mmCIF file of C-alpha atoms in Angstrom:
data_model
loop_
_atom_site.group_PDB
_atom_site.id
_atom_site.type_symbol
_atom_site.label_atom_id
_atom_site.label_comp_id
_atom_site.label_asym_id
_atom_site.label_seq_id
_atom_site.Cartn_x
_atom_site.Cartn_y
_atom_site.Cartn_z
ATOM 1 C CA UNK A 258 118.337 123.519 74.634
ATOM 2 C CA UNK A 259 116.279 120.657 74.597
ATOM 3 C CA UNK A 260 112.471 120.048 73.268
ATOM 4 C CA UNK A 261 110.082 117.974 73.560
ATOM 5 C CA UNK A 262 108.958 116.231 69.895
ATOM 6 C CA UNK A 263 106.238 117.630 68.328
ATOM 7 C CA UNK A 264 105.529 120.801 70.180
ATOM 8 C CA UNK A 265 107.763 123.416 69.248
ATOM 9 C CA UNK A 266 110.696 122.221 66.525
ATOM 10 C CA UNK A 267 114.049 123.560 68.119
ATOM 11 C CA UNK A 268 114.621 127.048 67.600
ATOM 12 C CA UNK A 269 112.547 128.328 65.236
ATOM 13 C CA UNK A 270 110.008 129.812 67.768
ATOM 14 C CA UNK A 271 109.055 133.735 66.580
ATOM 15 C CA UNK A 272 110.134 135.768 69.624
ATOM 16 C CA UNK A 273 106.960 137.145 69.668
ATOM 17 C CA UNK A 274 105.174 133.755 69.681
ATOM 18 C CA UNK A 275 107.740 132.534 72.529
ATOM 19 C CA UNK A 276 106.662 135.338 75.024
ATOM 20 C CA UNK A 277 102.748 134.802 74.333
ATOM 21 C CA UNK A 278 103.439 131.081 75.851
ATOM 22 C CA UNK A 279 103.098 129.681 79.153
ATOM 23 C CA UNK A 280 106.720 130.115 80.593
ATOM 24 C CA UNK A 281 108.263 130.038 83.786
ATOM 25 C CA UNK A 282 112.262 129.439 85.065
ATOM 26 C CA UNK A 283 111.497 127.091 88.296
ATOM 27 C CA UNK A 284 109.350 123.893 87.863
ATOM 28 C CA UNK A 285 108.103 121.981 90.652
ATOM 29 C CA UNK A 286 107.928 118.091 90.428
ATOM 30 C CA UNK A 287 104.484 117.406 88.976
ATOM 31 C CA UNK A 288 103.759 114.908 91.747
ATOM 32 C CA UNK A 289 103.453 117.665 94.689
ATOM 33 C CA UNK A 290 100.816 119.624 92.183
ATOM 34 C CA UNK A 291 98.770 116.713 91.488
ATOM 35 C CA UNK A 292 98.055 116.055 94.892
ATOM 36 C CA UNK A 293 97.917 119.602 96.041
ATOM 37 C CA UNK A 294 94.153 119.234 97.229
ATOM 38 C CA UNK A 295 95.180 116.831 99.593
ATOM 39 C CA UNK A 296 97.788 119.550 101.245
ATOM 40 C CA UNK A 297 100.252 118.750 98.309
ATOM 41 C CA UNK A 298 100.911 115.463 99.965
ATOM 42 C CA UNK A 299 99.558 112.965 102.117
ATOM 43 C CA UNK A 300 100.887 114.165 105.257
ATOM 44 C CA UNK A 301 101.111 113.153 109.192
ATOM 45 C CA UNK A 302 99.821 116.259 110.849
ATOM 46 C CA UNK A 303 97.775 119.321 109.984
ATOM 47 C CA UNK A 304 100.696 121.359 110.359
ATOM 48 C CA UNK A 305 102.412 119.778 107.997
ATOM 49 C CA UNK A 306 99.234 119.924 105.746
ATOM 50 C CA UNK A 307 99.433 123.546 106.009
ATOM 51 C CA UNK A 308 103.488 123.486 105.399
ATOM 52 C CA UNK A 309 102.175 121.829 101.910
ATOM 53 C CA UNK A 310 99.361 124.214 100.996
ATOM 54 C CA UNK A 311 101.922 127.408 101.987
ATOM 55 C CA UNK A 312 104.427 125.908 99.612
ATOM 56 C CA UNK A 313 101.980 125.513 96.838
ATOM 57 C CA UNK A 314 100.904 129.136 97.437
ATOM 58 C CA UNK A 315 104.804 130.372 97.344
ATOM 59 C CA UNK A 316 104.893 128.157 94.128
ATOM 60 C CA UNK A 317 102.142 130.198 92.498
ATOM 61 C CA UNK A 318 103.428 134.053 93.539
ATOM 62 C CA UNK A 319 106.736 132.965 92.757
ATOM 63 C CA UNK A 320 105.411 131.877 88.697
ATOM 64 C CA UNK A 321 102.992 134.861 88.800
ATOM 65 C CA UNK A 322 106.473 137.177 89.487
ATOM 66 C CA UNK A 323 109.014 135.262 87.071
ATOM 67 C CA UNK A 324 106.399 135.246 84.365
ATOM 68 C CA UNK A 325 106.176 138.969 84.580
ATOM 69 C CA UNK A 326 109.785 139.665 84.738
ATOM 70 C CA UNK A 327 110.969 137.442 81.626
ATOM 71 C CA UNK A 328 114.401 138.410 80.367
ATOM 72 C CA UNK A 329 115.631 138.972 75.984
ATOM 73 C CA UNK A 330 118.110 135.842 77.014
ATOM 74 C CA UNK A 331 119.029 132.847 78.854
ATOM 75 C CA UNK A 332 121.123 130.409 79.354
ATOM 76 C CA UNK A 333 119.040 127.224 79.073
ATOM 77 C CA UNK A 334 115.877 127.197 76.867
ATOM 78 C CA UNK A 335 113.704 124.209 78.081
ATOM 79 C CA UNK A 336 111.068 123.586 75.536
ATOM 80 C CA UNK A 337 107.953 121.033 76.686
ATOM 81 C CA UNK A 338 106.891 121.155 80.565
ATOM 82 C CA UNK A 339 105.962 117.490 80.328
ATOM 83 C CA UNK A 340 107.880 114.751 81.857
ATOM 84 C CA UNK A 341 111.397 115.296 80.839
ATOM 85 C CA UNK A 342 111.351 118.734 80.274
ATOM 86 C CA UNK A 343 110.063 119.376 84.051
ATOM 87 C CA UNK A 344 112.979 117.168 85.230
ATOM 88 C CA UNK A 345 115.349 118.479 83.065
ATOM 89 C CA UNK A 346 114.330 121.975 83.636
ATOM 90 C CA UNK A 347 114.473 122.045 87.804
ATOM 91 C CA UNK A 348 117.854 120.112 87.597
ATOM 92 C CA UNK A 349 119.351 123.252 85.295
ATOM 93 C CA UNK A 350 117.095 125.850 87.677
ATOM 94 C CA UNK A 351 119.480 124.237 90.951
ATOM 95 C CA UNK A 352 122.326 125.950 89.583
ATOM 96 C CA UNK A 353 121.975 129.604 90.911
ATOM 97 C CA UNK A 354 124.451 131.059 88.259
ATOM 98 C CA UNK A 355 122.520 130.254 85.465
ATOM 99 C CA UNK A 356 118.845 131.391 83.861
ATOM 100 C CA UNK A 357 116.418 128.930 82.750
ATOM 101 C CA UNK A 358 113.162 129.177 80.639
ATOM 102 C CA UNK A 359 110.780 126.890 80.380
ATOM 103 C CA UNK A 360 108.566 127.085 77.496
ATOM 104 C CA UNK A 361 104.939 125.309 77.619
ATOM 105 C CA UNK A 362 102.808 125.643 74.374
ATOM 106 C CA UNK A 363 99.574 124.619 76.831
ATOM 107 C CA UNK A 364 97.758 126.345 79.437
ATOM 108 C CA UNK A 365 97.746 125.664 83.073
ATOM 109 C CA UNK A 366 97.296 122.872 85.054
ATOM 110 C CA UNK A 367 95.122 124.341 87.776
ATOM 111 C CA UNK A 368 92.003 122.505 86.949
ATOM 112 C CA UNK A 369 90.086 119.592 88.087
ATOM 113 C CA UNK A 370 90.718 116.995 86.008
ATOM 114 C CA UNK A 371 94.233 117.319 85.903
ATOM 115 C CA UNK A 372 94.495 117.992 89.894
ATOM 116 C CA UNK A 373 92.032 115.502 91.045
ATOM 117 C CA UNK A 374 93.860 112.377 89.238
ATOM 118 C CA UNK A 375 91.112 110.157 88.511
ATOM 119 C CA UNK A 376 89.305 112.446 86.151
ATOM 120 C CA UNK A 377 92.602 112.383 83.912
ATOM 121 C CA UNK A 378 90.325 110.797 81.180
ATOM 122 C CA UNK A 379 88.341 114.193 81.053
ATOM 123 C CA UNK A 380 91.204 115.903 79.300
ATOM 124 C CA UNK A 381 91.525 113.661 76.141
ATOM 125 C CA UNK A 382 90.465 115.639 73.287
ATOM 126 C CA UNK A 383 90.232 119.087 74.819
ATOM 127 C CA UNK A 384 92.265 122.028 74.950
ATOM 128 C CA UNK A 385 95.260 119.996 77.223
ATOM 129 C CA UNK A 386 95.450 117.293 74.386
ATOM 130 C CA UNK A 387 97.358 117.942 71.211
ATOM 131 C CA UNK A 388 94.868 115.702 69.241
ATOM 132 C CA UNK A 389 97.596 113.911 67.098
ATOM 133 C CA UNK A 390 95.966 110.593 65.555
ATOM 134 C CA UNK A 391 97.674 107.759 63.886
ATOM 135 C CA UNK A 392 97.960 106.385 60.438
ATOM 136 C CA UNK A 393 94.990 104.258 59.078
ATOM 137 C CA UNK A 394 95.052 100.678 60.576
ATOM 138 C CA UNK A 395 94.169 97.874 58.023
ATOM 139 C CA UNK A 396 93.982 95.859 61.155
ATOM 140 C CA UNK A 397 91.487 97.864 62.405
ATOM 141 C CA UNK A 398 89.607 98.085 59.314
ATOM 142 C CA UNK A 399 91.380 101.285 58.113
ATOM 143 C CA UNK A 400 90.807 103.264 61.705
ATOM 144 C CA UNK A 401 92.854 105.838 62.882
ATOM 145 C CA UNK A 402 93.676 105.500 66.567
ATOM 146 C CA UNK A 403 93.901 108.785 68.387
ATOM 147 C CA UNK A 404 96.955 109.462 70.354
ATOM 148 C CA UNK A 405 96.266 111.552 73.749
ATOM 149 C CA UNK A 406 99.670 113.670 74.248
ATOM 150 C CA UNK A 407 99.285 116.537 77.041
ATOM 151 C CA UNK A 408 99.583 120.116 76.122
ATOM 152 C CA UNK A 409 99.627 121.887 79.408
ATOM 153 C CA UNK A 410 101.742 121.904 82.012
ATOM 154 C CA UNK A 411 103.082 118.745 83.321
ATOM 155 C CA UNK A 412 102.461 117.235 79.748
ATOM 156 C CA UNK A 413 101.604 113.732 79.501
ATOM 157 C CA UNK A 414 101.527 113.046 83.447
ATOM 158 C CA UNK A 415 98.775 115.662 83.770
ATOM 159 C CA UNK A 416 96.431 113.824 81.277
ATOM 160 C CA UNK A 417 97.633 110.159 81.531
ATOM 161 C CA UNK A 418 96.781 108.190 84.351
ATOM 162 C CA UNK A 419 100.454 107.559 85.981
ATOM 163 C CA UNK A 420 101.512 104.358 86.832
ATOM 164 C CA UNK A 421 105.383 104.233 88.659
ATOM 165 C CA UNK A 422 106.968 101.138 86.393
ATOM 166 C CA UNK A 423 110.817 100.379 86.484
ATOM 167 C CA UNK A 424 111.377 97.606 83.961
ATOM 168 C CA UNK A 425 112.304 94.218 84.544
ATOM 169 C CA UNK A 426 115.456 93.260 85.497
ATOM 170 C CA UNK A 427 116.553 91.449 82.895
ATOM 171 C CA UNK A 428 116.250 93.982 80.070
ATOM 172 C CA UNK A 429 118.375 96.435 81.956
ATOM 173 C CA UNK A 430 120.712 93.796 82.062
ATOM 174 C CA UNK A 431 120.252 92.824 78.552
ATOM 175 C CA UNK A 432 120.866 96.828 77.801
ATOM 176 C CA UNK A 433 123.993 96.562 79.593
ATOM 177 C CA UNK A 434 125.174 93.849 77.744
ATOM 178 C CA UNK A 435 124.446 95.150 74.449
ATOM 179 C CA UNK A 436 125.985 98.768 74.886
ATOM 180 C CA UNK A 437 129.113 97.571 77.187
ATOM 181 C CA UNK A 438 127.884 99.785 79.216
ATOM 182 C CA UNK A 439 128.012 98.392 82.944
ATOM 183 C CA UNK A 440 125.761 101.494 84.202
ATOM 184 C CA UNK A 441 123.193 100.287 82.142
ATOM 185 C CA UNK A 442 122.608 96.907 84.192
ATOM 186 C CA UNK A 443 120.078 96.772 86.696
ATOM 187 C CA UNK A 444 122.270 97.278 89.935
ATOM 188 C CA UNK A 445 123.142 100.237 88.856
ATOM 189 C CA UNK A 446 119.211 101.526 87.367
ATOM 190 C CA UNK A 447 117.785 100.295 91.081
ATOM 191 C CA UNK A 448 119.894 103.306 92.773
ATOM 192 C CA UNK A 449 119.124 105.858 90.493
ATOM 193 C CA UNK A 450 115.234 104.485 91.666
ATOM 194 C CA UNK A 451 115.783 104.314 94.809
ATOM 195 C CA UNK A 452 117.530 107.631 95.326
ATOM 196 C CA UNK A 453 114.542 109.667 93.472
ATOM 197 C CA UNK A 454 111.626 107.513 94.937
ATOM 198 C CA UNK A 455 109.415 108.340 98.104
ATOM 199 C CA UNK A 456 107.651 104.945 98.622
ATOM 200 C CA UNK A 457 104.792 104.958 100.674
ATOM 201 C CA UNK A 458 104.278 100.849 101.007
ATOM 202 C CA UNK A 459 105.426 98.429 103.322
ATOM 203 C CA UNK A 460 109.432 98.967 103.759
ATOM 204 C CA UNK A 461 111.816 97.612 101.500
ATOM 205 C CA UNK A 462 114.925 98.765 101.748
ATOM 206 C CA UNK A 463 116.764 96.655 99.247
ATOM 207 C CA UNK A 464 114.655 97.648 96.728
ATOM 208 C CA UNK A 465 112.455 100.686 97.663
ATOM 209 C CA UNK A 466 113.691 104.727 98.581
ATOM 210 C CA UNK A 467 112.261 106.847 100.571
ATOM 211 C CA UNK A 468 112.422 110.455 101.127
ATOM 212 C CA UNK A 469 113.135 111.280 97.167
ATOM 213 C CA UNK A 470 111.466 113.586 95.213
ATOM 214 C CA UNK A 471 108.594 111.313 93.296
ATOM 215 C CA UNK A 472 105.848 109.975 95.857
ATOM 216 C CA UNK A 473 104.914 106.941 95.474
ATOM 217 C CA UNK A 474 101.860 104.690 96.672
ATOM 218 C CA UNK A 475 99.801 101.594 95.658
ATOM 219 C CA UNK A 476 96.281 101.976 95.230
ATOM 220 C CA UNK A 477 94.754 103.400 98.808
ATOM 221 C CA UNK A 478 90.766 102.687 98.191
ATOM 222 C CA UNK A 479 91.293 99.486 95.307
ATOM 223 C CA UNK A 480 87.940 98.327 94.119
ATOM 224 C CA UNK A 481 87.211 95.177 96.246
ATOM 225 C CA UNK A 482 87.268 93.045 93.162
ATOM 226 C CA UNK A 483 90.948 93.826 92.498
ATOM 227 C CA UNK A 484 92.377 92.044 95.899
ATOM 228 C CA UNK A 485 89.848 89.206 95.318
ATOM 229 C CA UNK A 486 91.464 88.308 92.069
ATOM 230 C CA UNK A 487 94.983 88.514 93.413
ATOM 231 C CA UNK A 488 94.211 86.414 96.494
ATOM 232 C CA UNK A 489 92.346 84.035 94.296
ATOM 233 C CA UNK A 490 95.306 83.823 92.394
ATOM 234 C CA UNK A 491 97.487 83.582 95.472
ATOM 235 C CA UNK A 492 94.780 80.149 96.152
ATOM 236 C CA UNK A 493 95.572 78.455 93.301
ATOM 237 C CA UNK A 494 99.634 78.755 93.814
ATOM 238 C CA UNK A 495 99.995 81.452 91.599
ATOM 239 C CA UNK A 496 102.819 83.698 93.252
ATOM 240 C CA UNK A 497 101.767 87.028 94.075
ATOM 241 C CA UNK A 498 103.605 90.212 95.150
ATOM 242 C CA UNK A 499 102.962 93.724 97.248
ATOM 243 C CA UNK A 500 104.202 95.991 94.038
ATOM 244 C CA UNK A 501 105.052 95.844 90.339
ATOM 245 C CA UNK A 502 108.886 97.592 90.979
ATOM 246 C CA UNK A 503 109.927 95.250 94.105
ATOM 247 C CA UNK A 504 110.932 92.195 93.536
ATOM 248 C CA UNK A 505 108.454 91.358 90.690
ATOM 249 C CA UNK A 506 110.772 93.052 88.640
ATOM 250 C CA UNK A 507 113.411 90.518 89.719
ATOM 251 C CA UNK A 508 111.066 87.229 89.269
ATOM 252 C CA UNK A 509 109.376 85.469 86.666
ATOM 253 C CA UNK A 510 105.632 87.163 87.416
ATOM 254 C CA UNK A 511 102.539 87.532 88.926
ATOM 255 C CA UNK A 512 99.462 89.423 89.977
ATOM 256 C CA UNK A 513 99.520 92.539 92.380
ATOM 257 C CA UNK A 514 97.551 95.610 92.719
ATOM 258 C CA UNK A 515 99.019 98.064 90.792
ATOM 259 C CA UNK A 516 99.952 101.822 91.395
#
């Protein structure tokens, strides 16, 4: 079993309580749903846009019918449809001999400002937000800052606005060298990224994937003040790069537009 911290506290659910929660045994990467209003993806053809939205609609029976169906066991418990526990929960789900439940304390994630992703803002403080808040700041003259943290499904990446970062180079090689660990060291980190990526920039083989799970793009309608600065920057000798997880993330720095 694994859990996400803070939402349900290992085992010690009350079966009753467990089946009154969103649950479901097959989770889709959170990607595909957040663009679903686009035809789950930016695709080539309307066929293919249709392929998406027919896929999304499977996706929905197929929760509709496993949600009525749920079982007294399994063998996997997944607690938390955020992040991780999406991941975590599809990679169990490929196995066809085994029964997985994922648990979700939240609601659902079929509403505007989690689909259409730049009204993520709209969800701090409602319903999809667990409303923690930190300790009293003395540096902020005894504030408490409030900590968004998603409760719905998707968690955080349906109320956070996503950015794809990989880490720099040199502290996966710095973890490597700490833990004696040699598949810690950045080599090894850039084909796990590459293998899950789909990157939708200019090519880069040596460092970018394509045709992974996660879709990935830079900014497709930037504010025109963002590529001013960066070729201003680029004016004065500044160096200057097409993405933050190419090979920025093997060099000393530098403006880009951003995910």
């Amino acid at each position: 079993m694994t859990c996400d911290p803070g939402q349900h506290g290992g085992l010690s659910i009350p079966r009753d309580r467990m089946f009154e929660m969103e649950a479901s045994v097959f989770c889709v990467v959170h990607w595909m749903m957040r663009n679903r209003e686009e035809g789950a993806v930016t695709l080539s053809s309307n066929n293919e846009k249709q392929s998406g939205t027919d896929f999304v609609q499977r996706f929905r029976i197929n929760q509709q019918r496993l949600k009525s169906n749920l079982k007294a066991q399994y063998d996997f418990i997944v607690c938390g449809s955020g992040s991780s526990g999406s991941v975590v929960a599809r990679r169990l789900a490929e196995n066809p001999e085994v029964s997985v439940l994922l648990l979700e304390a939240g609601g659902s994630d079929e509403v505007p400002s989690v689909t259409e992703a730049a009204r993520w803002v709209e969800n701090l403080g409602t319903e999809r937000d667990w409303r923690f808040v930190g300790e009293p700041n003395p540096h902020l003259k005894g504030r408490s800052m409030p900590l968004g943290m998603g409760k719905v499904l998707g968690g955080g990446s349906s109320v956070n606005g996503m950015g794809w970062a990989r880490g720099h180079k040199n502290d996966w090689d710095f973890f490597a060298s700490e833990s004696g660990d040699t598949e810690w060291h950045y080599e090894s980190v850039l084909k796990i990224y590459r293998r899950i990526e789909d990157w939708q920039g200019a090519p880069d083989p040596t460092r970018r994937g394509t045709g992974g799970l996660m879709f990935v793009q830079s900014a497709a309608d930037p504010n025109p003040i963002a590529p001013a600065m960066v070729e201003g920057a680029r004016s004065i000798g500044m160096p200057t790069f097409d993405s933050n997880n190419g090979r920025l993330m093997e060099d000393g720095g530098g403006p880009l537009l951003s995910m």
